mmCIF file of N, CA, C and O in Angstrom:
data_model
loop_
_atom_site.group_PDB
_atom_site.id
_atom_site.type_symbol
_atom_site.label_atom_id
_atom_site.label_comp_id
_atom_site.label_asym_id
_atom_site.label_seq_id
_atom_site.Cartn_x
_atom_site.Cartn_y
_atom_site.Cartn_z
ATOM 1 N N UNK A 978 -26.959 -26.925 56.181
ATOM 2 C CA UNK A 978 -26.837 -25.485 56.250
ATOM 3 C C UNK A 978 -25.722 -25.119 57.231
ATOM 4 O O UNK A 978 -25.619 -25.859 58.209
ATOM 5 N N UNK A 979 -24.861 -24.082 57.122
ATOM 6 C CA UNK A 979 -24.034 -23.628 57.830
ATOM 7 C C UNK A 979 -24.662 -22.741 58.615
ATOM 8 O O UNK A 979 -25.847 -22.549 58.344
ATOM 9 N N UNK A 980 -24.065 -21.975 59.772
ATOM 10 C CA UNK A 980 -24.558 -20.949 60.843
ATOM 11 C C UNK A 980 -25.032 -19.727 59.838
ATOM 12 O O UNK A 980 -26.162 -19.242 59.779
ATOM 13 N N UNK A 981 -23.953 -19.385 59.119
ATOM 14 C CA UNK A 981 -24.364 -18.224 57.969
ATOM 15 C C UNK A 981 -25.544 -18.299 57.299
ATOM 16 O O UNK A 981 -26.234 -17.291 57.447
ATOM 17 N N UNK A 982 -26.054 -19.224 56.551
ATOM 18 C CA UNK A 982 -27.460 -19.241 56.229
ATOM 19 C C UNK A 982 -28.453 -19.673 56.889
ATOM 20 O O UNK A 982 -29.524 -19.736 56.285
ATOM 21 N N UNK A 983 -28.405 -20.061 58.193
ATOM 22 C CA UNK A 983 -28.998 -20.214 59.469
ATOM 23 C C UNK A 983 -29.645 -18.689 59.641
ATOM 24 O O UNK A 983 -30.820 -18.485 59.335
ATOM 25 N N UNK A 984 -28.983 -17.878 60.035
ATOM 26 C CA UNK A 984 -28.827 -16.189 59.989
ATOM 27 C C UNK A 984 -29.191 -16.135 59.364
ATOM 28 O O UNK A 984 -30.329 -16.022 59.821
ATOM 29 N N UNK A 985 -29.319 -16.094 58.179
ATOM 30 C CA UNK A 985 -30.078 -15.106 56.802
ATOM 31 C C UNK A 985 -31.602 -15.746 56.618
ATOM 32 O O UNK A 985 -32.555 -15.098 56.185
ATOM 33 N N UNK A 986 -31.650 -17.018 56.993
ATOM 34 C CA UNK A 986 -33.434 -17.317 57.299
ATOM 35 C C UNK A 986 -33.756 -16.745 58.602
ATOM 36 O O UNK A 986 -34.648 -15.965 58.935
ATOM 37 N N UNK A 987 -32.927 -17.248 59.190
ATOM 38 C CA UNK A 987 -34.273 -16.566 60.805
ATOM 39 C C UNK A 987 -34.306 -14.994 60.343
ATOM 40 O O UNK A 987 -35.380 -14.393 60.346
ATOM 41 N N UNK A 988 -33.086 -14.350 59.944
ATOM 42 C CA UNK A 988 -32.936 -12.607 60.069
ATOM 43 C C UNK A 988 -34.272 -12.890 58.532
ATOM 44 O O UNK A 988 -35.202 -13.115 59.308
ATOM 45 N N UNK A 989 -34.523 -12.940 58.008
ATOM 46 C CA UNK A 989 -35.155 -13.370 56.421
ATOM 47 C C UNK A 989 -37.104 -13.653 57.020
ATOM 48 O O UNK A 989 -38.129 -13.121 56.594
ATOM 49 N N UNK A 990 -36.886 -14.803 58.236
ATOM 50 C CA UNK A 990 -38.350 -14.763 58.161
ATOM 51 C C UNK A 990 -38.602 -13.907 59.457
ATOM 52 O O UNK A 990 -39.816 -13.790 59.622
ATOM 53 N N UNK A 991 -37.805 -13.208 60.525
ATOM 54 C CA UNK A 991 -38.253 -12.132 61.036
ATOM 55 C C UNK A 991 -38.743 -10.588 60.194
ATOM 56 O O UNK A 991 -39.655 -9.855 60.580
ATOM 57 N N UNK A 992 -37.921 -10.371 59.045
ATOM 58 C CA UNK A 992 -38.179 -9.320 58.390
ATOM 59 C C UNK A 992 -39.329 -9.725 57.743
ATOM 60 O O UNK A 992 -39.651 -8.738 57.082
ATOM 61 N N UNK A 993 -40.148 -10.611 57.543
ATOM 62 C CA UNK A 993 -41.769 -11.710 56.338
ATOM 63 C C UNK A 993 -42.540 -11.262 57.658
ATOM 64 O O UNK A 993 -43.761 -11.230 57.500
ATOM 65 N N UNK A 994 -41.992 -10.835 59.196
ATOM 66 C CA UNK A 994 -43.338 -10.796 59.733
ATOM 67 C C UNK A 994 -43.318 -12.272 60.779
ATOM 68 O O UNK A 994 -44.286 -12.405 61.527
ATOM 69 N N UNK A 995 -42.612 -12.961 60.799
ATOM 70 C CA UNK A 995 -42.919 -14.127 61.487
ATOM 71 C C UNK A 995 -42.387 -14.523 63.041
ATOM 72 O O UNK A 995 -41.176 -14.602 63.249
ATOM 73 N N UNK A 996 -43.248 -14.738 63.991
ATOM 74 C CA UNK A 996 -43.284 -14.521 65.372
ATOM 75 C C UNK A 996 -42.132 -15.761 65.313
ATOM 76 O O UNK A 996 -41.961 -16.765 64.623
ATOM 77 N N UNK A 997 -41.344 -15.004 66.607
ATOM 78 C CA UNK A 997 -39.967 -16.126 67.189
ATOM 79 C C UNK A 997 -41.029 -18.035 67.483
ATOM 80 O O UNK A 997 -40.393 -19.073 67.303
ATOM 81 N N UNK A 998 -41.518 -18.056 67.620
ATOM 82 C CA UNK A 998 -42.067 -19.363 67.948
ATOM 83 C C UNK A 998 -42.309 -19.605 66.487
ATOM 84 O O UNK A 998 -41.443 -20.356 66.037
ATOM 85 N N UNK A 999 -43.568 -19.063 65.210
ATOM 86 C CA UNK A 999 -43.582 -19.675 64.794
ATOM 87 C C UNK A 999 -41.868 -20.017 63.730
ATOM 88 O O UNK A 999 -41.844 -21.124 63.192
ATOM 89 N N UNK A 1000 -40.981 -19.374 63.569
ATOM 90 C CA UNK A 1000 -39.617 -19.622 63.051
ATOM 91 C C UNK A 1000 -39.334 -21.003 64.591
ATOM 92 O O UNK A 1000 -39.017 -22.027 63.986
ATOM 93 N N UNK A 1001 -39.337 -21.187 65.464
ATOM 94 C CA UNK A 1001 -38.471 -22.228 65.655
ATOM 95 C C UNK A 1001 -39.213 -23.641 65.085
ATOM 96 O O UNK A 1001 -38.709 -24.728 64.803
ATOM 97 N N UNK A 1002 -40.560 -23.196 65.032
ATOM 98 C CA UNK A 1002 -41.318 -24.330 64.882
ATOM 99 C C UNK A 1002 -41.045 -24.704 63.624
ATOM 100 O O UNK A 1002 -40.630 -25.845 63.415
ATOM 101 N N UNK A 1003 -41.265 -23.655 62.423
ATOM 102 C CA UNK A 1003 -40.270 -24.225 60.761
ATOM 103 C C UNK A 1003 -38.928 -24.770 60.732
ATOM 104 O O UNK A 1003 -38.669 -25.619 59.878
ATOM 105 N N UNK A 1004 -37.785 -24.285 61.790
ATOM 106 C CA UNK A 1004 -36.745 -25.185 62.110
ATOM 107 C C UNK A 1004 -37.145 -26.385 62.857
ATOM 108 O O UNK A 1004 -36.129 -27.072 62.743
ATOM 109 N N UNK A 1005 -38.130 -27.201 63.675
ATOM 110 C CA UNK A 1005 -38.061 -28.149 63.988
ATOM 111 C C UNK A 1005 -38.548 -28.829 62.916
ATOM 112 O O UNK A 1005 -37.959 -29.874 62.640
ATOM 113 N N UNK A 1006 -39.724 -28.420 62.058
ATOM 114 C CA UNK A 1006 -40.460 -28.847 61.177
ATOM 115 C C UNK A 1006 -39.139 -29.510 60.070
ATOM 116 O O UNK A 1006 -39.248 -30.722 59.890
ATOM 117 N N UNK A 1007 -38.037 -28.883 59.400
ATOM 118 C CA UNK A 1007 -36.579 -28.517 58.726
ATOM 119 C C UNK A 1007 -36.219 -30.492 59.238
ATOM 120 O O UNK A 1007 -36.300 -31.586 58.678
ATOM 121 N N UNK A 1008 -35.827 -29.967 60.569
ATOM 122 C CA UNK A 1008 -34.921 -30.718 61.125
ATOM 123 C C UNK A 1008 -35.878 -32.188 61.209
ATOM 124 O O UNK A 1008 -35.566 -33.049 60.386
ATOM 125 N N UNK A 1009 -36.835 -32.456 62.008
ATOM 126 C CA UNK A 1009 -37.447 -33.629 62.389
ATOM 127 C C UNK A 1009 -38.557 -34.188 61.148
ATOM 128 O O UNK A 1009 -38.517 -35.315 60.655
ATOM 129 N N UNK A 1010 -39.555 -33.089 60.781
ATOM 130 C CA UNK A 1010 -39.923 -33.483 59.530
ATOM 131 C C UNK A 1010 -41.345 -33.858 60.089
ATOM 132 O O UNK A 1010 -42.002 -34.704 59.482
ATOM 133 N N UNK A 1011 -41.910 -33.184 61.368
ATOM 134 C CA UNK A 1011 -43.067 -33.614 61.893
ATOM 135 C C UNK A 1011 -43.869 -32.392 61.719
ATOM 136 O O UNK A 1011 -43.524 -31.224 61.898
ATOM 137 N N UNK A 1012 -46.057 -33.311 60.984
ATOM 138 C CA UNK A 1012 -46.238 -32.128 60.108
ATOM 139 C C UNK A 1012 -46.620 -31.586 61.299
ATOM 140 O O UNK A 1012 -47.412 -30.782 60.807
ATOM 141 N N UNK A 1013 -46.723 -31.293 62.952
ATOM 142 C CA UNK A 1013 -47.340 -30.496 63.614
ATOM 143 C C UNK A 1013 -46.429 -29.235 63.549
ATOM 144 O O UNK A 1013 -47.083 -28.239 63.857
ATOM 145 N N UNK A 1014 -45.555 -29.045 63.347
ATOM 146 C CA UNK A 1014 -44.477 -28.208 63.160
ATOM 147 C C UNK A 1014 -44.602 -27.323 61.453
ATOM 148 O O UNK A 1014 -44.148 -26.206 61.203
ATOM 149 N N UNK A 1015 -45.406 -28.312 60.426
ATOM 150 C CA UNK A 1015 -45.306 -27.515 58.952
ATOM 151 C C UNK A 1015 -45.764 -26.310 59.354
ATOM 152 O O UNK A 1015 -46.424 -26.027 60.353
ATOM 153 N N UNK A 1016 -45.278 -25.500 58.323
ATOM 154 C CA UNK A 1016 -45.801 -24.153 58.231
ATOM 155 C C UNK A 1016 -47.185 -24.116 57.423
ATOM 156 O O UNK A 1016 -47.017 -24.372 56.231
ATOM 157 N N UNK A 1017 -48.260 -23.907 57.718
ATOM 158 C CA UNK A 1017 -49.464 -23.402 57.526
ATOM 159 C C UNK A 1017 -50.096 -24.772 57.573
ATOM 160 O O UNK A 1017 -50.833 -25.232 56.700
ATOM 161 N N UNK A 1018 -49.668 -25.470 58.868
ATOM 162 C CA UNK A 1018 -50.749 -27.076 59.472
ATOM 163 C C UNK A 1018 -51.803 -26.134 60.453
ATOM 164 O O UNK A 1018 -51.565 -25.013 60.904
ATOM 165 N N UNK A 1019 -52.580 -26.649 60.567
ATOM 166 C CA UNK A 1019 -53.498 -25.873 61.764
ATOM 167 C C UNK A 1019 -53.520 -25.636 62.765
ATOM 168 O O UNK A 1019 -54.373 -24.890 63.248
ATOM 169 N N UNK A 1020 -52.399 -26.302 63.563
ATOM 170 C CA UNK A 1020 -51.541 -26.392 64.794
ATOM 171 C C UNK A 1020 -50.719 -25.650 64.421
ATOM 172 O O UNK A 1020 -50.221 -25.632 65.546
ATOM 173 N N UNK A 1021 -50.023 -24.930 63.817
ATOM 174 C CA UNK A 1021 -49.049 -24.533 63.479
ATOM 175 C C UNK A 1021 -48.904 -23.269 64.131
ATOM 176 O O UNK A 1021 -49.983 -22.681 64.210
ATOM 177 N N UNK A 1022 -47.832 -22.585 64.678
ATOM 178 C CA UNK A 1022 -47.691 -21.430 65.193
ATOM 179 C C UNK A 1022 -47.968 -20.556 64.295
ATOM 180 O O UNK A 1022 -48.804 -19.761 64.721
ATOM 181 N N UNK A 1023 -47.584 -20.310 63.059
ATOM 182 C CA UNK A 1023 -47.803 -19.204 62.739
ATOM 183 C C UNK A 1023 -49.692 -18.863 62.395
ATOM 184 O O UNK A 1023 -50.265 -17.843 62.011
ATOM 185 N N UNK A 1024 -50.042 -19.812 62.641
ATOM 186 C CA UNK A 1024 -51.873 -19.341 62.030
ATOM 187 C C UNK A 1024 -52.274 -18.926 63.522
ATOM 188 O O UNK A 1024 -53.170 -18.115 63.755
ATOM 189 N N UNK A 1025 -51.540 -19.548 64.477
ATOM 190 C CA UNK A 1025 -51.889 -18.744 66.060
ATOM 191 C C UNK A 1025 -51.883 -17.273 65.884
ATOM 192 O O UNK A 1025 -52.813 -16.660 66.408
ATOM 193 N N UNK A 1026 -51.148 -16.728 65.349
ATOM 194 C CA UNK A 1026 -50.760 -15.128 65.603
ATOM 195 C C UNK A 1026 -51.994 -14.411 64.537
ATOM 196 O O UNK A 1026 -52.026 -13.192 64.700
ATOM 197 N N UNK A 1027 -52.621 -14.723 63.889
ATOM 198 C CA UNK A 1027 -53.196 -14.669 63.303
ATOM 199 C C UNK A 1027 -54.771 -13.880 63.510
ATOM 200 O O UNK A 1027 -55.572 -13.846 62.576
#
């Protein structure tokens, strides 16, 4: 991914509603591929806000 579509997901899952932690945690999840980081694991930031 380039910086430009970098921007259009984070700007993309801030407008879905999604807290700055749980978006970095789907970019580490992206990048490293570890499931404590998947989006909707039970650890997962975004089911915290919840």
């Amino acid at each position: 991914m380039n910086m430009t579509e970098i921007a259009r997901m984070i700007t993309g899952l801030r407008a879905a509603g999604w807290s700055e932690k749980a978006i970095n945690d789907f970019m580490l999840w992206i990048e490293t591929g570890e499931e404590h980081y998947k989006p909707g694991n039970k650890n997962s930031a975004q089911e915290e806000n919840e």
